[in-house]
XYZ file of C-alpha atoms in Angstrom:
609
model
C -15.049 28.763 3.936
C -17.574 27.657 1.345
C -18.879 24.149 1.981
C -18.812 23.149 -1.620
C -21.198 25.494 -3.400
C -19.155 26.108 -6.501
C -20.085 28.569 -9.232
C -18.846 26.002 -11.764
C -21.605 23.624 -10.733
C -24.056 26.015 -12.466
C -22.605 25.086 -15.870
C -23.881 21.928 -17.586
C -21.589 18.914 -17.115
C -20.643 18.940 -20.807
C -18.873 22.307 -20.260
C -16.999 20.968 -17.254
C -15.740 17.736 -18.833
C -12.726 17.085 -21.041
C -13.539 16.494 -24.738
C -12.737 12.808 -24.209
C -13.837 11.985 -20.648
C -13.132 8.554 -19.192
C -16.387 6.658 -19.819
C -17.067 3.936 -17.241
C -19.554 1.163 -17.879
C -20.999 0.007 -14.555
C -23.075 -2.717 -16.252
C -19.888 -4.365 -17.567
C -18.834 -4.785 -13.911
C -22.317 -6.098 -12.924
C -23.122 -2.738 -11.340
C -26.046 -0.348 -11.644
C -26.030 3.081 -13.194
C -26.209 5.367 -10.181
C -28.194 8.393 -9.125
C -26.193 11.509 -8.269
C -26.471 13.170 -4.862
C -26.160 12.589 -1.142
C -23.202 12.165 1.150
C -21.485 9.370 3.048
C -19.939 9.361 6.490
C -16.828 7.322 7.233
C -14.615 7.364 10.339
C -10.903 8.000 10.876
C -8.911 7.322 14.053
C -6.883 10.526 13.727
C -7.006 13.686 11.642
C -3.880 12.623 9.695
C -5.788 9.639 8.291
C -7.888 11.838 6.010
C -4.963 11.511 3.596
C -6.160 7.999 2.735
C -8.949 9.579 0.667
C -6.560 9.475 -2.304
C -6.106 5.714 -1.741
C -9.876 5.063 -1.486
C -10.860 7.282 -4.399
C -7.928 5.995 -6.488
C -7.581 8.512 -9.323
C -4.200 7.950 -10.977
C -2.242 8.936 -14.083
C -2.330 5.188 -14.765
C -4.173 2.759 -12.468
C -5.217 -0.868 -12.110
C -8.682 -1.979 -13.103
C -10.515 -4.672 -11.099
C -8.634 -7.340 -13.105
C -5.282 -5.684 -12.182
C -4.506 -4.583 -15.726
C -2.936 -1.114 -16.054
C -5.254 1.416 -17.698
C -4.962 5.127 -18.496
C -7.079 7.189 -16.097
C -6.227 10.875 -15.711
C -4.400 10.697 -19.046
C -6.258 9.732 -22.216
C -3.611 7.202 -23.216
C -0.061 6.100 -22.567
C 2.463 4.596 -24.952
C 5.240 2.422 -23.623
C 8.225 1.626 -25.804
C 10.232 -1.194 -24.235
C 9.747 0.152 -20.684
C 12.208 2.904 -21.657
C 10.114 5.569 -23.376
C 6.763 6.512 -21.876
C 4.536 9.018 -23.692
C 1.379 10.364 -22.052
C -1.490 11.995 -23.930
C -3.523 14.329 -21.713
C -7.275 14.846 -22.104
C -8.059 17.963 -24.093
C -10.150 20.305 -21.931
C -9.389 18.501 -18.642
C -9.492 20.995 -15.729
C -8.353 21.201 -12.146
C -11.041 21.424 -9.440
C -10.740 25.251 -9.584
C -11.491 25.243 -13.336
C -7.918 25.965 -14.487
C -6.702 23.820 -17.456
C -4.633 20.723 -16.615
C -1.746 20.566 -19.124
C 1.783 19.327 -19.790
C 3.015 22.326 -17.787
C 1.752 20.606 -14.603
C 4.002 17.588 -15.251
C 6.928 19.841 -16.154
C 6.490 21.933 -13.009
C 6.575 18.824 -10.790
C 9.652 17.410 -12.509
C 11.792 20.511 -12.997
C 10.601 22.833 -10.245
C 9.766 20.381 -7.435
C 11.492 16.984 -7.886
C 14.764 18.442 -9.222
C 14.755 21.487 -6.935
C 17.341 20.919 -4.187
C 15.526 23.150 -1.706
C 12.109 21.516 -2.156
C 13.402 17.940 -2.596
C 16.745 17.655 -0.774
C 16.928 13.892 -1.389
C 16.129 14.316 -5.085
C 13.350 12.766 -7.222
C 11.566 9.618 -5.980
C 13.683 6.486 -6.106
C 11.530 4.754 -8.767
C 12.486 7.520 -11.247
C 16.133 6.381 -11.176
C 17.587 3.501 -13.164
C 21.155 2.639 -12.125
C 21.347 6.123 -10.634
C 20.332 7.776 -13.929
C 17.414 10.197 -14.207
C 15.090 10.182 -17.219
C 14.998 12.850 -19.906
C 11.716 14.702 -19.620
C 10.125 16.485 -22.596
C 7.003 18.539 -23.156
C 6.076 17.670 -26.740
C 3.083 20.069 -26.769
C 0.466 21.125 -24.179
C -1.187 17.674 -24.312
C 1.857 15.381 -24.610
C 4.734 14.625 -22.233
C 7.475 12.026 -22.464
C 9.859 10.371 -20.006
C 12.855 8.547 -21.539
C 15.392 6.277 -19.825
C 18.437 4.689 -21.467
C 17.645 1.348 -19.823
C 14.235 -0.193 -18.992
C 12.359 1.147 -15.968
C 9.626 -1.501 -15.553
C 8.669 -0.068 -12.138
C 7.486 3.263 -13.549
C 3.841 2.463 -14.423
C 3.144 0.135 -11.441
C 4.509 2.876 -9.162
C 2.105 5.424 -10.707
C -0.697 2.944 -9.915
C 0.373 2.407 -6.308
C -1.885 2.919 -3.276
C 0.153 5.940 -2.270
C -0.021 8.198 -5.309
C 3.404 9.667 -6.184
C 1.592 12.661 -7.806
C 3.976 13.216 -10.731
C 2.099 16.401 -11.618
C 1.245 19.531 -9.643
C -1.138 22.490 -10.093
C 1.583 24.792 -11.444
C -0.733 27.812 -11.743
C -1.424 27.686 -7.994
C 1.997 26.671 -6.621
C 4.111 29.104 -8.699
C 2.905 31.866 -6.365
C 4.961 30.228 -3.579
C 8.064 29.345 -5.642
C 11.167 31.547 -5.570
C 11.754 30.955 -9.282
C 8.419 32.575 -10.203
C 7.611 34.974 -7.363
C 9.809 37.837 -6.109
C 11.181 37.610 -2.563
C 9.259 40.744 -1.546
C 5.983 38.939 -2.244
C 7.060 35.650 -0.654
C 8.407 37.072 2.623
C 5.069 38.173 4.127
C 3.544 34.764 3.247
C 6.461 32.960 4.908
C 5.968 35.084 8.004
C 2.220 34.571 8.050
C 2.607 30.757 7.899
C 5.392 30.885 10.565
C 7.770 28.750 8.479
C 11.520 28.976 7.843
C 11.572 30.079 4.227
C 9.927 29.846 0.816
C 10.716 26.114 0.436
C 9.000 25.250 3.738
C 6.045 27.398 2.682
C 5.783 25.650 -0.694
C 6.093 22.177 0.859
C 3.385 22.971 3.399
C 0.904 24.210 0.784
C 1.806 21.441 -1.694
C -0.212 18.872 0.296
C -1.363 16.623 -2.575
C -1.231 13.546 -0.329
C -1.819 15.034 3.135
C -5.012 16.914 2.146
C -4.193 19.702 4.624
C -4.600 22.628 2.188
C -8.210 23.199 1.024
C -7.001 25.819 -1.514
C -4.829 23.320 -3.396
C -6.589 22.318 -6.633
C -7.065 18.585 -7.191
C -7.987 16.092 -9.933
C -9.493 13.648 -7.400
C -13.275 13.065 -7.223
C -13.662 15.019 -3.959
C -11.706 17.950 -2.541
C -11.187 18.796 1.136
C -12.878 21.987 2.402
C -11.582 22.409 5.962
C -8.459 21.980 8.074
C -7.521 20.501 11.459
C -8.444 20.793 14.219
C -11.911 19.488 13.329
C -14.195 16.647 14.401
C -15.443 16.293 10.811
C -13.543 16.768 7.566
C -15.794 17.540 4.615
C -14.823 16.551 1.077
C -17.034 17.939 -1.702
C -17.298 16.801 -5.301
C -14.846 18.136 -7.852
C -17.055 19.790 -10.533
C -14.418 19.109 -13.232
C -13.834 15.396 -12.523
C -12.955 13.529 -15.730
C -15.124 10.396 -15.452
C -18.706 9.878 -16.695
C -20.964 6.830 -16.815
C -22.450 5.380 -20.006
C -25.603 7.504 -19.604
C -23.485 10.669 -19.611
C -23.758 11.404 -15.868
C -20.605 12.899 -14.435
C -18.974 11.034 -11.549
C -18.626 10.902 -8.608
C -22.258 10.123 -7.820
C -21.861 11.184 -4.177
C -21.786 14.937 -3.473
C -19.808 14.684 -0.245
C -17.581 12.394 1.776
C -17.487 13.258 5.484
C -14.638 11.873 7.589
C -15.450 11.932 11.305
C -12.622 11.580 13.814
C -13.265 8.872 16.427
C -10.966 7.024 18.850
C -9.574 3.907 17.161
C -10.988 1.644 19.897
C -14.505 2.921 19.185
C -14.693 2.430 15.410
C -16.510 -0.930 15.595
C -18.903 0.319 18.291
C -19.733 3.428 16.259
C -20.351 1.303 13.149
C -22.597 -0.949 15.261
C -24.530 2.194 16.299
C -25.067 3.111 12.648
C -22.715 6.110 12.738
C -20.812 5.136 9.580
C -22.253 4.690 6.089
C -19.019 3.060 4.912
C -16.145 1.761 7.052
C -13.302 -0.738 6.625
C -9.989 0.748 7.732
C -9.533 0.204 11.489
C -11.850 -2.837 11.589
C -10.626 -6.419 11.845
C -11.857 -9.963 12.301
C -12.422 -9.749 16.031
C -14.947 -6.943 15.403
C -17.229 -9.183 13.309
C -19.544 -10.261 16.189
C -20.282 -6.677 17.337
C -20.705 -5.545 13.714
C -23.136 -8.389 12.939
C -25.233 -7.406 15.969
C -26.197 -3.938 14.766
C -26.907 -4.822 11.134
C -30.693 -5.174 11.117
C -31.513 -2.272 13.451
C -29.141 0.153 11.755
C -29.618 -0.889 8.126
C -26.088 -1.889 7.183
C -24.271 -5.019 6.058
C -20.913 -6.373 7.129
C -19.307 -7.653 3.935
C -16.385 -10.011 4.584
C -13.591 -9.565 2.070
C -10.635 -11.966 2.021
C -7.366 -10.114 2.565
C -4.431 -10.656 0.222
C -1.485 -10.987 2.554
C 1.202 -13.655 2.449
C 0.588 -14.577 6.089
C -1.382 -13.062 8.971
C 1.389 -14.071 11.376
C 4.910 -14.484 10.024
C 8.120 -15.045 11.963
C 11.265 -13.336 10.743
C 14.533 -14.834 12.040
C 16.939 -11.886 11.706
C 19.832 -13.130 9.539
C 21.751 -9.924 10.311
C 21.343 -10.042 14.126
C 24.439 -8.854 16.017
C 24.688 -11.758 18.539
C 27.036 -14.275 16.840
C 25.383 -17.392 18.343
C 21.911 -16.379 17.185
C 23.275 -15.250 13.828
C 24.764 -18.706 13.171
C 21.478 -20.374 14.143
C 19.201 -18.034 12.190
C 21.333 -18.597 9.089
C 21.096 -22.408 9.369
C 18.358 -23.568 6.998
C 17.781 -26.699 9.119
C 16.933 -24.494 12.112
C 14.459 -22.330 10.176
C 12.901 -25.457 8.672
C 12.630 -27.104 12.113
C 10.791 -24.102 13.529
C 8.388 -24.227 10.572
C 7.703 -27.963 10.893
C 7.067 -27.590 14.647
C 4.067 -25.281 14.090
C 0.601 -26.851 14.084
C -0.988 -24.542 11.524
C -4.358 -26.338 11.604
C -4.802 -25.364 15.272
C -3.703 -21.777 14.495
C -6.214 -21.592 11.651
C -9.087 -22.745 13.876
C -8.101 -20.458 16.733
C -7.351 -17.273 14.762
C -9.358 -17.466 11.526
C -12.401 -19.622 12.431
C -10.788 -22.375 10.331
C -11.381 -20.310 7.168
C -7.738 -19.468 6.481
C -5.089 -21.074 4.299
C -2.271 -22.867 6.106
C 1.340 -22.741 4.944
C 4.238 -20.516 3.967
C 4.318 -16.761 3.519
C 3.774 -16.527 -0.251
C 1.445 -15.122 -2.902
C -2.276 -15.959 -2.751
C -4.182 -18.182 -5.169
C -5.783 -15.185 -6.893
C -2.324 -14.228 -8.214
C -1.424 -15.576 -11.683
C 2.046 -16.342 -10.242
C 0.722 -18.716 -7.539
C 1.906 -22.362 -7.338
C 0.608 -24.713 -4.598
C 4.121 -25.893 -3.644
C 5.172 -22.335 -2.689
C 2.536 -22.586 0.063
C 3.091 -26.192 1.216
C 6.869 -26.784 1.007
C 8.183 -27.700 4.504
C 5.038 -26.162 5.981
C 3.340 -29.325 7.278
C 3.200 -30.301 10.964
C 5.997 -32.770 11.781
C 7.379 -32.251 15.298
C 9.475 -35.437 15.075
C 11.323 -34.217 11.991
C 11.689 -30.791 13.665
C 13.348 -32.438 16.688
C 15.599 -34.525 14.446
C 16.795 -31.382 12.588
C 17.505 -29.526 15.854
C 19.512 -32.542 17.079
C 21.394 -32.671 13.777
C 22.485 -29.044 14.217
C 23.971 -30.107 17.563
C 21.350 -28.602 19.891
C 21.119 -31.859 21.857
C 21.853 -30.644 25.436
C 18.771 -29.763 27.467
C 18.110 -28.370 30.936
C 15.899 -29.967 33.629
C 12.772 -28.427 32.065
C 13.559 -30.064 28.711
C 14.556 -26.793 27.012
C 17.505 -27.120 24.623
C 20.715 -25.224 25.353
C 22.662 -23.023 22.952
C 26.327 -23.912 22.253
C 27.381 -21.310 24.886
C 25.134 -22.829 27.561
C 22.289 -20.269 27.445
C 18.726 -21.565 27.148
C 17.372 -21.738 23.622
C 14.864 -19.007 24.414
C 13.860 -17.012 21.346
C 12.761 -13.471 22.169
C 10.173 -12.654 19.505
C 9.602 -8.912 19.188
C 6.301 -7.564 17.867
C 4.344 -4.315 17.760
C 1.564 -6.079 19.685
C -1.106 -4.113 17.830
C -3.071 -7.046 16.462
C -4.616 -9.775 18.589
C -3.944 -12.246 15.749
C -0.220 -11.704 16.346
C -0.327 -11.886 20.138
C -2.796 -14.812 20.373
C -0.982 -16.637 17.587
C 2.402 -16.327 19.334
C 0.941 -17.787 22.534
C 0.021 -20.911 20.557
C 3.349 -21.025 18.691
C 5.170 -20.968 22.051
C 3.241 -24.146 23.055
C 4.143 -25.898 19.770
C 7.821 -24.962 20.024
C 8.078 -26.021 23.668
C 7.245 -29.573 22.526
C 10.512 -29.643 20.523
C 12.522 -28.039 23.345
C 12.426 -24.410 22.178
C 11.266 -21.579 24.434
C 9.546 -18.487 23.042
C 9.293 -15.184 24.884
C 7.014 -12.493 23.379
C 8.196 -8.911 23.672
C 5.563 -6.384 22.496
C 6.701 -2.797 21.940
C 6.024 0.398 20.059
C 6.406 -0.063 16.302
C 9.126 2.610 15.945
C 11.195 1.015 18.739
C 10.687 -2.418 17.176
C 11.904 -1.193 13.775
C 14.974 0.461 15.228
C 15.874 -2.681 17.205
C 15.485 -4.857 14.117
C 17.421 -2.465 11.861
C 20.289 -2.159 14.347
C 20.678 -5.941 14.702
C 19.413 -6.075 18.315
C 16.294 -8.143 17.561
C 16.777 -11.922 17.180
C 13.349 -12.576 15.678
C 10.354 -10.412 14.795
C 6.704 -11.424 14.416
C 4.669 -9.339 11.969
C 2.388 -9.747 8.996
C 3.788 -11.464 5.937
C 4.050 -10.385 2.283
C 2.314 -7.113 1.566
C 2.140 -7.590 -2.193
C 0.538 -11.042 -2.140
C -1.547 -10.726 -5.298
C 1.114 -9.665 -7.807
C 1.145 -9.877 -11.569
C 4.483 -10.310 -13.340
C 4.651 -6.594 -14.189
C 4.710 -5.606 -10.494
C 8.136 -5.326 -8.884
C 9.319 -8.385 -6.869
C 11.688 -6.324 -4.688
C 9.840 -7.273 -1.486
C 11.258 -10.799 -1.950
C 14.914 -9.679 -2.122
C 17.274 -8.265 0.551
C 17.274 -4.794 -0.990
C 15.268 -2.850 1.620
C 16.061 -2.152 5.252
C 12.426 -2.587 6.260
C 12.287 -6.375 5.715
C 12.775 -7.913 9.156
C 14.566 -11.006 7.806
C 17.693 -9.100 6.697
C 17.652 -5.370 7.607
C 21.440 -4.841 7.380
C 21.691 -6.351 3.899
C 18.869 -4.041 2.852
C 20.631 -1.029 4.396
C 23.761 -1.895 2.451
C 21.861 -1.874 -0.863
C 19.780 1.234 -0.014
C 22.806 3.289 1.101
C 25.026 1.959 -1.723
C 27.427 0.394 0.803
C 27.653 3.278 3.290
C 25.729 1.425 6.011
C 24.727 -2.127 6.892
C 26.671 -5.079 5.522
C 26.936 -6.842 2.165
C 24.767 -9.939 1.720
C 27.125 -12.916 2.201
C 24.708 -15.826 1.873
C 24.743 -17.211 -1.707
C 21.043 -18.246 -1.662
C 20.023 -14.730 -0.609
C 22.460 -13.102 -3.058
C 20.610 -15.009 -5.771
C 17.476 -12.997 -4.894
C 19.350 -9.695 -5.284
C 20.572 -10.824 -8.714
C 17.114 -12.012 -9.798
C 15.573 -8.711 -8.678
C 18.207 -6.827 -10.719
C 17.394 -9.024 -13.737
C 13.681 -8.222 -13.346
C 14.535 -4.513 -13.223
C 16.565 -4.775 -16.424
C 14.045 -6.520 -18.658
C 10.947 -5.334 -20.475
C 9.928 -8.894 -21.454
C 6.754 -9.988 -19.604
C 7.508 -13.733 -19.929
C 10.981 -13.203 -18.525
C 9.509 -11.164 -15.657
C 7.092 -14.018 -14.827
C 9.955 -16.565 -14.899
C 12.010 -14.402 -12.518
C 9.055 -14.088 -10.116
C 8.730 -17.890 -10.206
C 12.392 -18.418 -9.339
C 12.207 -15.903 -6.496
C 9.038 -17.438 -5.016
C 10.574 -20.916 -5.246
C 13.758 -19.661 -3.537
C 11.605 -18.106 -0.773
C 9.751 -21.369 -0.102
C 12.841 -23.576 -0.194
C 14.867 -21.332 2.110
C 12.110 -20.456 4.579
C 13.586 -16.955 5.001
C 10.275 -16.070 6.616
C 8.224 -18.630 8.523
C 4.595 -18.218 7.480
C 1.636 -19.714 9.354
C -1.898 -18.943 8.117
C -3.266 -16.443 5.622
C -6.697 -15.324 4.519
C -8.093 -13.240 7.340
C -11.401 -11.609 6.481
C -11.688 -7.829 6.356
C -15.050 -6.478 7.523
C -16.352 -3.821 5.105
C -19.384 -2.125 6.630
C -21.778 -0.402 4.227
C -25.357 0.799 4.612
C -27.682 -1.471 2.625
C -28.890 1.513 0.575
C -25.323 2.330 -0.518
C -25.089 0.615 -3.896
C -22.240 -0.732 -6.052
C -20.216 -1.770 -2.992
C -18.905 -5.245 -3.896
C -20.249 -7.994 -1.643
C -16.941 -9.837 -1.872
C -13.636 -8.566 -3.205
C -9.975 -8.933 -2.362
C -8.785 -6.460 0.270
C -5.149 -5.413 0.256
C -2.956 -2.341 0.489
C -1.099 -3.253 -2.685
C -2.312 -3.626 -5.431
C -6.022 -2.944 -4.741
C -5.360 0.309 -2.782
C -7.695 -1.007 -0.026
C -11.022 -0.357 -1.844
C -9.502 1.911 -4.514
C -9.717 -0.359 -7.554
C -13.420 -0.951 -6.778
C -14.196 2.666 -7.689
C -15.776 4.533 -4.810
C -16.805 7.300 -7.238
C -19.430 4.819 -8.555
C -21.029 4.189 -5.120
C -24.465 5.818 -4.810
C -27.584 5.886 -2.636
C -30.437 3.711 -3.905
C -33.952 3.409 -2.458
C -34.573 1.166 0.560
C -34.726 -2.483 -0.568
C -38.267 -2.634 0.965
C -39.441 0.468 -0.928
C -37.881 -0.845 -4.119
C -39.882 -4.072 -3.786
C -43.255 -2.301 -3.607
């Protein structure tokens, strides 16, 4: 297969760009105008992880800028009427990576022929496209204009388009129609189905329609780089898309880098390989405990280890399962005094020093200071260290009987031994729990850590078998009011505090159980109110009420936040921020920092001559 020599590259950039390209101004972001050329090497722990290229390179219909404001990207502009009517204007002359025009037909094909096709999408369109179970009306106004219309507001629509995992609400229709039963006769499809050894045309289409997985090099893309080879491979090569729609202020087409190479390496070796200079850019798969080995190789191998603060509600959070099956534990977990006692018994200062070199922020699992919705009391409420008050609360609940070792006894005579289940993948979690068990023992509570495979852990939590889970805290810890607050409400099965309430909402009452705690019900109602309004001030007020409710009720017991994410980059690789917030949502790891603007500069020493 060709390694990126593309006949289109012979044409001048002006012929390959839309009439109105997206013009980026590096200087406005305190960056340099780059020089085109060269390639970077990054590492992945398994071949599947190449799919994160769309997170890193972050090319969206609508995406966040570095200030977390939503901006048009692939489209020239978007109009939003009351969060109900969204009209997109495409860029005239925009082309797919194979040179074929990108038009309204590509949105229509995704909506009508993929999302609404029962064989290709058995569970229907993505959940964020539904409002109260209703689908939008979709219209092609002309080749450059499409419109989605809902009867009620759908405030999640744009933030979802900007998410780290691109929902790809468009498809290269000209390419995929060849594998679709509506457009291609059975006689032509059958040999292709046979050749790919799949069950039928739908399986064939789904396999080749790998917008996220990056497993089909023939699939045209709008991203800055396109994949050129398939697994099995030790190196995956992504070459520049000659029709990419962004240019810098001097008229140079982005991306600056010609190639991104992703080398597969065992996950345990990523830090060692970075230390040996084998990665030009690496962040995913590195964590705080790798900093010493990364620092060691810097001078000899010509790279820097940038330390970016992570935006996560808490590095170690404890989730008492309010929907646990065991009736004794269920009663305890649902008693606010018990949750508060466990929080007050934790010496977060010691945890901070032990886990985060004393650089972290102590307190509840809540949004970080960089979020406009942050209030100090969300972090500090009932999150100080007060073992005496913790003991008093546990006595007040009636947990006064103890055994010879000083451990409290449950009402049915069992020891108050909390089995905390965890996926055991991060040393912050395992080391942190060892310390928490010492703090809790002082108030007569025993903690037993049970590490297990993540899938097993999830199933145990979802089924009500797990009493308490330890995991990371809030994922979306740097929200703006226009981002959905649903992570704070019991509406998803995958929140360890209340899986069965989440199941009940997700399955519309078929599974799980209805939320029967008034304070938690309030969160479901607030989330529904957020979903129903298009008023930004109202959305901010709702966020505030939900964050206050979270702090007061201690649904999740947070400890410390603010781990540092090592971001390794060769010193000659320019425009990599020295310090930036690192998160999955909303920054898409490094996505909002625009990897298509990274470039190779001269050696700092040569530059100084």
